[in-house]
Amino acid sequence: MQIFPPLKDEPKRELTDIQKKILEAKKRRNAVVLAHNYVCRQIQEVADFVGDSLGLSRQARETDADVIAFAGVDFMAETAKILNPQKTVVVPDPNAGCSLEELCNPADLAALKAKHPGALVVSYINCSAAVKELSDIICTSGNALDIVAAIPPDREIIFCPDKNLGSWVEEKLGRKMILWDGYCKSHVEYAAPELEKFKREHKGVPLLCHPECPKPVRDVADCVCSTEKMISFCRQSGADTFIVATVAEMIHRLRRELPDKTFIAAPAAGNPCLRCSHMLANTPEKLLDCLENLSPKVELAPEVIKNALRPIERMLEMSK
Ligand code: 13P
């Protein structure tokens, strides 16, 4: 079991040599480091902004730095490039991808669209730029409910690629959609019986889970929320301890935001916590390298940028 006691009770940690070098390189390159809530603590500590996919998209669009070093996964860095194509966007590891993205082939989505010519395609941001080009509106886990709720009720919707996020939206809004059969390979590792047992062993401790979890798991949770909403839930809650069912690195962010609270990682498939191998590919060493060498760079064809920008901008307009 992994329990993270209040951060305020721990001695303050000195920056490591590599963290100091990252800060120097960032200055020299006039770079901004954007990091997702799921990357390692060492990177979160030196990032200019740590957040969810929505917050990171907004930061990428607004930055006036010359370089964006994006610690996350490829679709997030691609989104940054689409939103701010003049910037040099570099990533620590170009192979850091996403199972949801792999499970949605653009040709198959185009075929489904052809079968439902009147449907609006709402795509979770966890998809390739090619899928974004085929989409009408992008959403994140933080705004999926608001985006779908804003679509006229008689309009057919294809929701892709996450069937679990999609079914959660359906349940919450009482609205059927055509769901793509994709899922996050990490979040589906949670199982309701294992979590029910864990909850019994931690009586009274609220369990939070991400909407990428399957329905039986969501039904066991006290709150289903995006990574950013986990922070606001724990902040507002009178509880001092929480069980967190999402990628374990999220707990570093929660501890920094809420240093007087205790967090327990929820077990997944017999393991003490959930990890995402793609997010873990972002190491401090690789972050330093990409800042030093300005490589690997994210490059997209101008046509792709133009087409994929439309549904992303629509999302940003709709979630002001
Ligand atoms: P957020 O929208 O909470 O950042 O989640 C992104 C993600 O990829 C979850 O697995």
XYZ file of C-alpha atoms and ligand atoms in Angstrom:
330
model
C 0.000 0.000 0.000
C 1.241 3.515 -0.773
C 0.294 6.181 1.743
C 1.489 9.744 1.262
C 1.306 11.635 4.577
C 0.891 15.449 4.681
C 3.687 17.114 2.701
C 3.946 19.871 5.325
C 5.357 17.317 7.803
C 8.280 16.414 5.526
C 11.585 18.311 5.439
C 11.889 20.573 2.392
C 13.752 18.806 -0.405
C 16.783 20.422 -2.092
C 16.773 20.548 -5.900
C 18.927 17.847 -7.481
C 21.758 18.727 -9.897
C 19.668 17.664 -12.868
C 16.738 19.800 -11.727
C 19.077 22.805 -11.427
C 20.414 22.133 -14.939
C 16.842 21.999 -16.282
C 16.123 25.406 -14.740
C 19.298 26.840 -16.306
C 18.574 25.345 -19.741
C 15.017 26.642 -19.584
C 16.277 30.182 -19.010
C 18.923 29.949 -21.726
C 16.381 28.712 -24.281
C 13.600 31.068 -23.195
C 11.547 27.914 -22.775
C 8.483 27.073 -20.779
C 8.085 23.579 -19.317
C 4.489 22.357 -19.381
C 3.908 19.143 -17.433
C 0.875 16.925 -17.075
C -0.288 15.925 -13.591
C 0.860 12.354 -14.363
C 4.593 13.006 -14.866
C 7.179 12.316 -12.179
C 7.625 14.530 -9.120
C 11.089 15.720 -10.194
C 9.673 17.223 -13.399
C 6.573 18.624 -11.699
C 8.872 20.503 -9.291
C 10.687 22.385 -12.082
C 7.773 22.890 -14.489
C 6.325 26.351 -15.145
C 2.852 24.871 -15.187
C 1.529 21.501 -14.026
C -2.049 20.648 -14.901
C -4.653 18.677 -16.808
C -5.058 18.496 -20.569
C -7.362 21.516 -20.652
C -5.134 23.764 -18.538
C -2.076 22.703 -20.518
C -3.795 23.548 -23.808
C -4.615 27.025 -22.531
C -1.049 27.559 -21.341
C 0.355 26.361 -24.673
C -1.816 28.817 -26.544
C -0.917 31.769 -24.354
C 2.802 31.374 -23.749
C 5.205 33.968 -25.143
C 8.255 31.742 -24.608
C 10.215 30.692 -27.727
C 10.191 27.013 -26.828
C 7.580 24.764 -25.251
C 9.078 21.652 -23.633
C 6.084 19.393 -23.133
C 6.323 16.659 -20.499
C 3.284 14.501 -21.101
C 2.299 12.319 -24.037
C 2.386 12.902 -27.785
C -1.194 14.059 -28.338
C -0.731 16.779 -25.698
C 2.462 18.067 -27.344
C 0.764 17.927 -30.754
C -2.110 19.982 -29.328
C 0.414 22.565 -28.106
C 1.938 22.765 -31.605
C -1.519 23.073 -33.218
C -2.457 25.907 -30.854
C 0.833 27.776 -31.195
C 2.553 26.631 -34.408
C 5.187 29.380 -34.417
C 6.760 27.929 -31.285
C 9.369 25.230 -31.187
C 7.718 22.345 -29.321
C 10.045 19.673 -27.948
C 9.338 16.525 -25.961
C 11.497 14.398 -23.663
C 10.440 11.170 -25.408
C 8.680 11.025 -28.792
C 7.524 7.461 -28.044
C 5.374 8.538 -25.103
C 1.952 7.851 -26.613
C -1.488 6.849 -25.406
C -3.492 3.645 -25.722
C -6.650 5.636 -26.474
C -4.924 7.232 -29.428
C -3.717 3.826 -30.672
C -7.258 2.433 -30.472
C -8.739 5.036 -32.806
C -7.689 4.725 -36.405
C -8.709 7.767 -38.494
C -9.822 5.607 -41.465
C -12.212 3.666 -39.202
C -13.564 6.889 -37.740
C -14.094 8.281 -41.253
C -16.065 5.105 -42.107
C -18.265 5.490 -39.003
C -18.862 9.157 -39.863
C -19.962 8.134 -43.357
C -22.590 5.845 -41.798
C -23.918 8.711 -39.638
C -23.712 11.777 -41.873
C -25.782 13.929 -39.533
C -23.786 13.145 -36.399
C -21.461 15.539 -34.645
C -18.088 14.020 -33.736
C -16.960 14.881 -30.207
C -13.455 13.557 -29.609
C -11.643 13.283 -26.321
C -8.348 15.169 -26.626
C -6.562 11.801 -26.134
C -6.453 11.132 -29.897
C -4.134 11.753 -32.839
C -4.046 14.978 -34.853
C -5.561 12.974 -37.755
C -8.586 12.087 -35.583
C -8.847 15.701 -34.460
C -9.019 16.722 -38.119
C -12.100 14.509 -38.478
C -13.755 15.871 -35.335
C -16.224 18.700 -34.822
C -15.394 19.450 -31.202
C -12.650 18.274 -28.864
C -13.262 17.737 -25.153
C -11.198 16.817 -22.125
C -12.281 14.880 -19.073
C -12.635 18.238 -17.304
C -15.168 19.695 -19.755
C -16.769 16.671 -21.515
C -20.048 17.104 -19.613
C -20.312 20.820 -20.471
C -19.396 20.283 -24.122
C -21.941 17.522 -24.713
C -24.615 19.350 -22.689
C -24.239 22.347 -25.010
C -25.112 20.295 -28.120
C -28.811 20.407 -29.112
C -30.541 17.287 -27.707
C -31.823 16.076 -31.082
C -28.351 16.018 -32.641
C -26.732 12.599 -32.970
C -23.249 12.429 -31.427
C -20.327 10.120 -32.149
C -18.146 10.167 -29.043
C -14.614 8.862 -29.451
C -12.278 7.293 -28.545
C -12.957 6.552 -24.832
C -16.049 4.422 -24.243
C -15.676 4.771 -20.458
C -15.572 8.561 -20.450
C -18.394 8.429 -23.013
C -20.597 6.169 -20.902
C -20.018 8.403 -17.866
C -21.176 11.410 -19.916
C -24.219 9.425 -21.088
C -25.116 8.510 -17.510
C -24.660 12.032 -16.152
C -26.590 13.740 -18.948
C -29.155 11.000 -19.635
C -28.276 11.111 -23.315
C -27.307 8.296 -25.676
C -24.327 8.678 -27.981
C -22.547 6.420 -30.460
C -19.502 5.343 -28.451
C -16.186 4.396 -29.971
C -14.796 1.181 -28.497
C -11.563 2.611 -27.036
C -10.260 2.654 -23.491
C -7.241 3.680 -21.444
C -5.126 0.586 -20.858
C -4.038 1.910 -17.472
C -7.386 2.934 -15.969
C -9.099 -0.327 -16.962
C -6.726 -2.129 -14.600
C -8.850 -1.043 -11.655
C -11.413 -3.603 -10.530
C -14.482 -2.882 -8.406
C -14.093 -5.863 -5.985
C -10.478 -4.909 -5.196
C -11.481 -1.294 -4.578
C -14.536 -2.250 -2.508
C -12.300 -4.339 -0.248
C -9.793 -1.471 -0.009
C -12.570 0.930 0.940
C -13.760 -1.430 3.687
C -10.211 -1.442 5.051
C -10.202 2.390 5.028
C -13.622 3.065 6.438
C -14.959 6.554 5.797
C -12.108 7.602 3.463
C -13.507 9.044 0.196
C -12.434 7.318 -3.019
C -11.869 9.483 -6.113
C -11.586 7.993 -9.580
C -10.971 9.316 -13.078
C -13.836 8.993 -15.611
C -11.605 6.799 -17.789
C -12.337 4.032 -15.230
C -14.935 1.399 -16.192
C -18.479 1.846 -14.850
C -18.308 -0.778 -12.038
C -15.272 1.092 -10.674
C -16.960 4.476 -11.042
C -19.925 3.103 -9.116
C -17.686 2.333 -6.124
C -16.160 5.841 -6.110
C -17.408 8.772 -4.025
C -16.373 11.234 -6.726
C -15.655 10.729 -10.432
C -13.498 13.619 -11.592
C -10.806 14.789 -13.970
C -7.359 15.262 -12.478
C -7.885 18.997 -11.939
C -11.283 18.465 -10.351
C -9.730 15.983 -7.915
C -7.845 18.938 -6.467
C -10.963 21.076 -6.002
C -12.898 18.119 -4.542
C -10.190 17.415 -1.921
C -9.790 21.140 -1.169
C -13.490 21.606 -0.473
C -13.966 18.310 1.359
C -13.873 18.233 5.162
C -12.018 14.894 4.974
C -8.280 14.825 5.663
C -7.489 11.580 3.804
C -8.429 10.419 0.281
C -7.999 7.263 -1.797
C -6.959 8.217 -5.332
C -7.777 5.933 -8.274
C -5.762 7.371 -11.138
C -2.116 7.387 -12.221
C -0.152 7.581 -8.950
C 1.969 10.608 -9.975
C -1.206 12.681 -9.592
C -0.618 12.421 -5.852
C 2.511 14.617 -6.138
C 0.359 17.410 -7.510
C -2.341 16.837 -4.866
C 0.235 16.968 -2.078
C 1.738 20.204 -3.340
C -1.685 21.828 -3.629
C -2.974 20.426 -0.327
C 0.058 19.930 1.910
C -1.961 19.180 5.053
C -3.922 16.245 3.588
C -3.068 12.535 3.312
C -3.431 10.597 0.045
C -3.534 6.847 -0.469
C -2.949 5.337 -3.911
C -5.713 2.903 -4.873
C -4.472 -0.617 -5.743
C -4.797 -1.792 -9.342
C -4.660 -5.414 -10.531
C -2.829 -6.511 -7.384
C -0.274 -3.683 -7.622
C -0.074 -1.034 -4.896
C -0.849 1.750 -7.365
C -1.487 2.560 -11.039
C 1.341 3.702 -13.316
C 1.348 4.882 -16.934
C 4.452 3.674 -18.792
C 4.059 6.451 -21.376
C 4.048 9.197 -18.759
C 6.990 7.542 -16.976
C 9.010 7.821 -20.206
C 9.352 11.525 -19.285
C 12.494 11.478 -17.167
C 14.381 14.565 -15.887
C 17.418 13.479 -17.957
C 15.395 13.375 -21.182
C 13.737 16.693 -20.351
C 17.168 18.276 -19.948
C 18.341 16.738 -23.249
C 15.375 18.061 -25.210
C 15.928 21.547 -23.802
C 19.670 21.450 -24.548
C 19.368 20.015 -28.072
C 15.940 21.388 -29.051
C 15.109 17.864 -30.151
C 13.008 15.766 -30.569
C 10.718 18.399 -32.079
C 6.993 18.056 -32.746
C 6.360 18.765 -36.433
C 2.976 18.747 -38.159
C 2.003 19.647 -41.730
C 0.366 23.120 -42.034
C -2.799 21.494 -43.414
C -3.080 19.207 -40.387
C -2.575 22.154 -38.045
C -5.269 24.132 -39.821
C -7.835 21.311 -39.767
C -7.129 20.098 -36.233
C -7.171 23.628 -34.809
C -10.872 24.160 -35.586
C -12.329 21.573 -33.149
C -9.808 22.476 -30.455
C -10.667 26.179 -30.705
C -14.324 25.280 -30.570
C -13.680 23.475 -27.298
C -11.767 26.410 -25.849
C -14.570 28.782 -26.900
C -17.155 26.510 -25.270
C -15.285 26.122 -21.988
C -14.321 29.684 -21.144
P -7.074 14.948 -17.601
O -8.088 15.473 -18.563
O -7.611 14.849 -16.224
O -5.796 15.660 -17.732
O -6.771 13.430 -17.996
C -5.977 13.184 -19.085
C -5.635 11.780 -19.176
O -4.986 11.380 -20.111
C -6.125 10.857 -18.164
O -5.610 9.577 -18.345
